[in-house]
Coordinates of C-alpha atoms and ligand atoms in Angstrom, one line a residue:
X1 CA -29.8 -2.7 25.1
X2 CA -30.9 -6.2 24.0
X3 CA -34.0 -6.2 26.0
X4 CA -35.5 -3.5 23.6
X5 CA -35.4 -6.0 20.9
X6 CA -37.6 -8.5 22.7
X7 CA -36.7 -11.6 24.9
X8 CA -35.9 -13.7 22.0
X9 CA -32.9 -11.6 21.4
X10 CA -30.9 -13.6 24.0
X11 CA -31.1 -16.6 21.8
X12 CA -29.3 -15.0 18.8
X13 CA -26.1 -14.0 20.8
X14 CA -23.8 -16.5 22.1
X15 CA -20.9 -15.8 24.3
X16 CA -18.3 -15.7 21.4
X17 CA -20.4 -13.1 19.6
X18 CA -20.7 -10.8 22.6
X19 CA -16.8 -11.1 23.2
X20 CA -16.3 -10.3 19.5
X21 CA -18.6 -7.3 19.8
X22 CA -17.0 -6.0 23.0
X23 CA -13.5 -6.4 21.5
X24 CA -14.5 -4.7 18.2
X25 CA -16.0 -1.7 20.2
X26 CA -12.9 -1.6 22.2
X27 CA -10.7 -1.6 19.2
X28 CA -13.0 1.2 17.6
X29 CA -12.5 3.3 20.5
X30 CA -8.8 2.9 20.5
X31 CA -8.6 3.7 16.8
X32 CA -10.6 7.0 17.5
X33 CA -8.1 7.8 20.3
X34 CA -5.2 6.9 17.8
X35 CA -6.4 9.5 15.3
X36 CA -6.7 12.4 18.3
X37 CA -3.6 11.3 19.9
X38 CA -1.6 11.0 16.6
X39 CA -0.4 7.5 17.3
X40 CA -0.2 6.7 13.5
X41 CA 3.0 7.0 11.5
X42 CA 4.4 5.8 8.2
X43 CA 7.1 3.4 7.3
X44 CA 8.7 3.7 3.9
X45 CA 9.8 0.8 2.0
X46 CA 11.9 1.4 -1.0
X47 CA 11.5 -0.1 -4.6
X48 CA 14.5 -0.6 -6.9
X49 CA 14.5 -0.2 -10.5
X50 CA 16.6 -3.2 -12.0
X51 CA 17.7 -1.5 -15.3
X52 CA 18.7 1.7 -13.8
X53 CA 20.1 0.0 -10.6
X54 CA 18.8 2.5 -8.4
X55 CA 16.0 3.6 -6.0
X56 CA 12.6 3.7 -7.8
X57 CA 10.3 4.9 -5.3
X58 CA 9.0 4.5 -1.7
X59 CA 5.8 2.8 -0.6
X60 CA 4.2 4.4 2.3
X61 CA 2.9 1.8 4.9
X62 CA 0.7 2.7 7.9
X63 CA 1.8 1.8 11.4
X64 CA 0.0 2.2 14.7
X65 CA 2.1 2.9 17.7
X66 CA -0.4 1.4 20.4
X67 CA 0.3 2.9 23.9
X68 CA 0.5 -0.7 25.4
X69 CA 0.6 -3.3 22.5
X70 CA 3.7 -1.7 20.6
X71 CA 3.6 -1.4 16.9
X72 CA 0.3 -2.7 15.4
X73 CA 0.7 -3.9 11.8
X74 CA -2.1 -2.6 9.3
X75 CA -3.6 -6.1 8.6
X76 CA -4.9 -6.0 12.2
X77 CA -6.6 -2.7 12.2
X78 CA -7.5 -1.5 8.4
X79 CA -10.6 -3.5 8.3
X80 CA -11.7 -2.1 11.7
X81 CA -11.0 1.4 10.4
X82 CA -13.2 0.6 7.4
X83 CA -16.1 -0.8 9.7
X84 CA -15.7 2.2 12.0
X85 CA -15.9 4.6 8.9
X86 CA -12.5 6.1 9.9
X87 CA -10.6 4.9 7.0
X88 CA -11.3 7.8 4.6
X89 CA -9.9 10.3 7.3
X90 CA -6.9 8.2 8.0
X91 CA -6.5 7.8 4.2
X92 CA -6.2 11.6 3.8
X93 CA -3.9 11.7 6.7
X94 CA -1.6 9.0 4.9
X95 CA -1.7 11.1 1.7
X96 CA -0.7 14.3 3.5
X97 CA 2.0 12.7 5.6
X98 CA 3.4 11.1 2.5
X99 CA 3.4 14.6 0.8
X100 CA 5.4 16.0 3.9
X101 CA 7.9 13.1 3.7
X102 CA 8.2 13.6 0.0
X103 CA 9.2 17.4 0.7
X104 CA 11.6 16.3 3.5
X105 CA 13.4 14.0 1.2
X106 CA 13.4 16.5 -1.7
X107 CA 15.1 19.0 0.8
X108 CA 17.6 16.5 1.7
X109 CA 18.6 16.4 -2.0
X110 CA 16.7 13.5 -3.4
X111 CA 15.1 15.4 -6.1
X112 CA 13.2 12.8 -8.2
X113 CA 11.4 11.1 -5.4
X114 CA 8.3 9.0 -6.1
X115 CA 5.8 7.9 -3.4
X116 CA 3.4 5.1 -3.5
X117 CA 0.3 5.2 -1.4
X118 CA -2.1 2.5 -0.8
X119 CA -5.7 3.3 -1.1
X120 CA -8.7 1.4 0.1
X121 CA -12.0 0.8 -1.7
X122 CA -14.0 3.3 0.6
X123 CA -11.7 6.1 -0.5
X124 CA -13.1 5.5 -4.0
X125 CA -16.6 6.1 -2.7
X126 CA -15.7 9.6 -2.0
X127 CA -16.6 11.6 -5.0
X128 CA -14.4 14.5 -4.0
X129 CA -11.3 12.3 -3.5
X130 CA -9.4 13.9 -6.7
X131 CA -10.4 17.4 -5.5
X132 CA -9.2 16.7 -2.0
X133 CA -5.9 15.2 -3.2
X134 CA -5.4 18.2 -5.6
X135 CA -5.8 20.6 -2.6
X136 CA -3.3 18.6 -0.6
X137 CA -0.8 18.6 -3.4
X138 CA -1.1 22.4 -3.9
X139 CA -0.5 22.9 -0.1
X140 CA 2.9 21.2 -0.4
X141 CA 3.4 22.4 -4.2
X142 CA 3.8 18.9 -5.3
X143 CA 2.6 17.4 -8.5
X144 CA 0.6 14.3 -9.0
X145 CA 3.3 12.6 -11.1
X146 CA 5.4 12.2 -7.8
X147 CA 2.9 9.8 -6.6
X148 CA 1.7 6.2 -7.5
X149 CA -1.6 5.0 -6.1
X150 CA -1.7 1.2 -5.1
X151 CA -5.1 -0.3 -5.5
X152 CA -6.1 -3.9 -4.9
X153 CA -8.2 -6.0 -7.4
X154 CA -11.0 -5.9 -5.0
X155 CA -11.3 -2.0 -5.2
X156 CA -11.5 -2.3 -8.9
X157 CA -14.5 -4.6 -8.9
X158 CA -16.5 -2.3 -6.4
X159 CA -18.6 0.3 -8.1
X160 CA -16.9 0.1 -11.4
X161 CA -18.1 3.4 -13.1
X162 CA -17.4 5.6 -10.2
X163 CA -14.1 4.0 -9.6
X164 CA -13.1 4.6 -13.2
X165 CA -14.4 8.1 -13.1
X166 CA -12.2 9.1 -10.0
X167 CA -9.2 7.3 -11.5
X168 CA -9.5 9.4 -14.6
X169 CA -9.7 12.6 -12.5
X170 CA -6.7 11.6 -10.6
X171 CA -4.8 10.6 -13.7
X172 CA -5.5 14.0 -15.0
X173 CA -3.7 15.3 -12.0
X174 CA -0.5 13.1 -12.9
X175 CA -1.1 10.2 -10.5
X176 CA 0.0 6.8 -11.7
X177 CA -2.0 3.7 -10.6
X178 CA -0.5 0.2 -9.7
X179 CA -2.5 -3.0 -9.0
X180 CA -1.3 -4.4 -5.7
X181 CA -1.2 -8.1 -4.7
X182 CA -1.9 -9.0 -8.5
X183 CA -3.1 -12.5 -8.9
X184 CA -4.7 -13.0 -5.4
X185 CA -8.0 -11.1 -5.8
X186 CA -10.9 -11.4 -8.2
X187 CA -8.7 -10.5 -11.0
X188 CA -10.4 -10.2 -14.1
X189 CA -8.1 -9.3 -17.0
X190 CA -10.9 -7.3 -18.2
X191 CA -10.0 -4.6 -15.7
X192 CA -6.6 -4.5 -16.9
X193 CA -7.9 -3.6 -20.3
X194 CA -10.5 -1.0 -19.1
X195 CA -8.7 0.8 -16.1
X196 CA -5.8 3.3 -16.6
X197 CA -3.3 1.2 -14.9
X198 CA 0.3 1.8 -15.3
X199 CA 2.1 -0.9 -13.1
X200 CA 1.2 -4.3 -11.8
X201 CA 2.8 -5.5 -8.6
X202 CA 2.9 -9.4 -8.6
X203 CA 1.8 -10.7 -5.1
X204 CA 4.6 -11.9 -2.8
X205 CA 3.1 -15.3 -2.4
X206 CA 4.1 -16.0 -6.0
X207 CA 7.5 -14.6 -5.5
X208 CA 8.1 -16.5 -2.4
X209 CA 7.1 -19.7 -4.2
X210 CA 8.9 -19.4 -7.4
X211 CA 12.2 -20.8 -6.2
X212 CA 10.7 -24.1 -5.3
X213 CA 7.3 -24.4 -6.9
X214 CA 7.1 -24.7 -10.7
X215 CA 3.5 -23.3 -10.9
X216 CA 4.4 -20.1 -9.0
X217 CA 7.6 -19.7 -11.3
X218 CA 5.4 -20.1 -14.5
X219 CA 2.8 -17.6 -13.2
X220 CA 5.5 -15.1 -12.5
X221 CA 7.1 -15.6 -15.9
X222 CA 3.9 -15.4 -17.8
X223 CA 2.6 -12.4 -15.8
X224 CA 5.8 -10.3 -16.5
X225 CA 5.4 -11.2 -20.2
X226 CA 1.9 -10.3 -20.3
X227 CA 2.4 -6.9 -18.3
X228 CA 5.0 -6.1 -20.9
X229 CA 3.0 -6.9 -24.0
X230 CA 0.3 -4.6 -22.5
X231 CA 3.1 -1.8 -22.3
X232 CA 2.9 -1.7 -18.5
X233 CA 5.6 -1.8 -15.6
X234 CA 5.8 -4.9 -13.5
X235 CA 7.0 -4.9 -9.8
X236 CA 7.8 -8.0 -7.7
X237 CA 7.0 -7.6 -4.1
X238 CA 8.4 -9.8 -1.3
X239 CA 11.9 -10.3 -2.8
X240 CA 13.7 -11.8 0.1
X241 CA 16.7 -13.6 -1.5
X242 CA 19.6 -13.1 -4.0
X243 CA 18.3 -16.1 -5.9
X244 CA 14.9 -14.2 -6.2
X245 CA 16.8 -11.2 -7.7
X246 CA 18.8 -13.4 -10.0
X247 CA 15.6 -15.1 -11.5
X248 CA 13.5 -11.9 -11.4
X249 CA 16.4 -10.1 -13.5
X250 CA 16.7 -13.1 -15.9
X251 CA 12.8 -12.8 -16.6
X252 CA 13.1 -9.1 -17.1
X253 CA 11.1 -7.9 -14.0
X254 CA 11.3 -3.9 -14.1
X255 CA 11.2 -3.2 -10.4
X256 CA 11.9 -5.1 -7.1
X257 CA 10.7 -4.6 -3.6
X258 CA 11.2 -6.8 -0.4
X259 CA 13.2 -7.5 2.7
X260 CA 16.3 -8.5 0.6
X261 CA 16.7 -4.8 -0.3
X262 CA 15.2 -3.1 2.7
X263 CA 12.5 -3.6 5.5
X264 CA 10.1 -0.7 5.7
X265 CA 11.8 2.1 7.3
X266 CA 10.3 4.1 10.2
X267 CA 9.9 7.6 9.1
X268 CA 12.1 8.9 12.0
X269 CA 15.0 6.8 10.2
X270 CA 14.4 8.0 6.7
X271 CA 17.1 10.8 6.5
X272 CA 19.8 8.3 7.4
X273 CA 18.5 5.9 4.7
X274 CA 18.5 8.9 2.1
X275 CA 22.3 9.5 2.9
X276 CA 23.0 6.0 1.7
X277 CA 21.0 6.6 -1.4
X278 CA 22.6 9.9 -2.2
X279 CA 26.3 8.5 -1.7
X280 CA 25.3 5.4 -3.9
X281 CA 25.7 2.8 -1.2
X282 CA 22.2 1.6 -1.6
X283 CA 21.2 -0.3 -3.6
X284 CA 24.3 -0.8 -5.5
X285 CA 26.0 -2.9 -2.9
X286 CA 23.0 -5.4 -3.1
X287 CA 23.1 -5.6 -6.9
X288 CA 26.6 -7.1 -7.6
Ligands
C2E1 P1 0.9 -4.1 0.7 O1 0.5 -2.9 0.0 O2 0.8 -5.3 -0.3 O3 2.2 -4.1 1.3 C1 3.2 -5.1 1.3 C2 3.4 -5.6 2.6 O4 4.3 -6.8 2.6 C3 3.8 -4.7 3.9 O5 3.2 -5.1 5.0 C4 5.3 -5.0 3.8 O6 5.9 -4.7 5.1 C5 5.3 -6.5 3.6 N1 6.6 -6.9 2.9 C6 7.4 -6.1 2.1 N2 8.5 -6.8 1.8 C7 8.4 -8.0 2.3 C8 9.1 -9.3 2.1 O7 10.1 -9.4 1.5 N3 8.5 -10.3 2.8 C9 7.4 -10.4 3.4 N4 7.2 -11.5 4.1 N5 6.7 -9.2 3.6 C10 7.2 -8.1 3.0 P2 2.4 -4.3 6.1 O8 3.3 -3.0 6.2 O9 2.1 -4.9 7.1 O10 1.0 -4.0 5.2 C11 0.1 -4.9 5.0 C12 -1.1 -4.3 4.0 O11 -1.8 -3.3 4.8 C13 -0.4 -3.7 2.7 O12 -0.1 -4.7 1.9 C14 -1.7 -2.8 2.3 O13 -2.7 -3.5 1.6 C15 -2.2 -2.4 3.7 N6 -1.8 -1.0 4.1 C16 -0.7 -0.6 4.6 N7 -0.7 0.8 4.6 C17 -2.0 1.2 4.2 C18 -2.5 2.3 3.9 O14 -2.0 3.5 4.3 N8 -3.7 2.4 3.5 C19 -4.4 1.3 3.2 N9 -5.6 1.4 2.6 N10 -3.9 0.2 3.1 C20 -2.6 0.0 3.7
MG2 MG1 1.0 -1.9 -1.5
MG3 MG1 1.2 -6.2 -1.9
MG4 MG1 -1.1 -6.9 0.7

């Protein structure tokens, strides 16, 4: 192909770039295959409400069961899905699968289940996003109020007026919004004011640092206070230790999520986990 662009073309490629390009094309081909062969699944990570001392919701996290490389984490393929313009389709699949799992858990007796779904910026470029979500909800007889949509700060800075428009349409369907990884993006407090956001998730880097690093601790304390003054809820992600739990309880964080309570649970193991929730073994035993 390169020769069509003239002989000088060879000077702009170096070996590393052609390797990168080949690897990217290979990854893209594998992702297309992953879609047709249904190699994606969801893992569900619970969040705990500290005041009610019970399950708050589940976050759906995308997993790729690669035929030879095993389970590939999303940080390694979400960008590639975006570049290959496959993220929108996969995003609808994630939402629909979340609906199916929600129904499955309700049938098991978990009546008030809430699912959190991560959305990427390109999904907000789809003007029919809310219509499509409404159609999928109707198919499963679910209500938007059973879902929380997690957005990163970078989504909120893209195409602000359209994003706001779509957020309002989704709000009208009952969906709640959370800002994910709060404090790591281009966070402008202005967005907090303008966007119909319900929840802030403090990024795990601050939670992991707060035990030993005074700056991280002060950021966590003041973020919790600010979020409460705005009348919103605050989640700490990446809670790994009992010390984290004690500190976050002391500073009145509302909701906790992290390996201390549970790793993301493969969808095939979710029934078993629900039994522990229904018999009140989880999370009570971890909150003594
Ligand atoms: P996120 O939404 O901020 O999800 C939290 C990530 O932290 C998850 O990684 C989770 O497994 C991990 N985590 C949870 N608790 C702990 C903990 O205590 N310690 C540590 N070290 N890590 C913890 P995961 O599943 O690899 O997902 C990474 C990111 O990929 C997510 O970050 C999210 O931004 C993105 N992602 C996942 N699923 C989807 C999806 O369906 N759509 C989109 N657009 N993005 C997704
Ligand atoms: Mg998230
Ligand atoms: Mg996060
Ligand atoms: Mg993240």
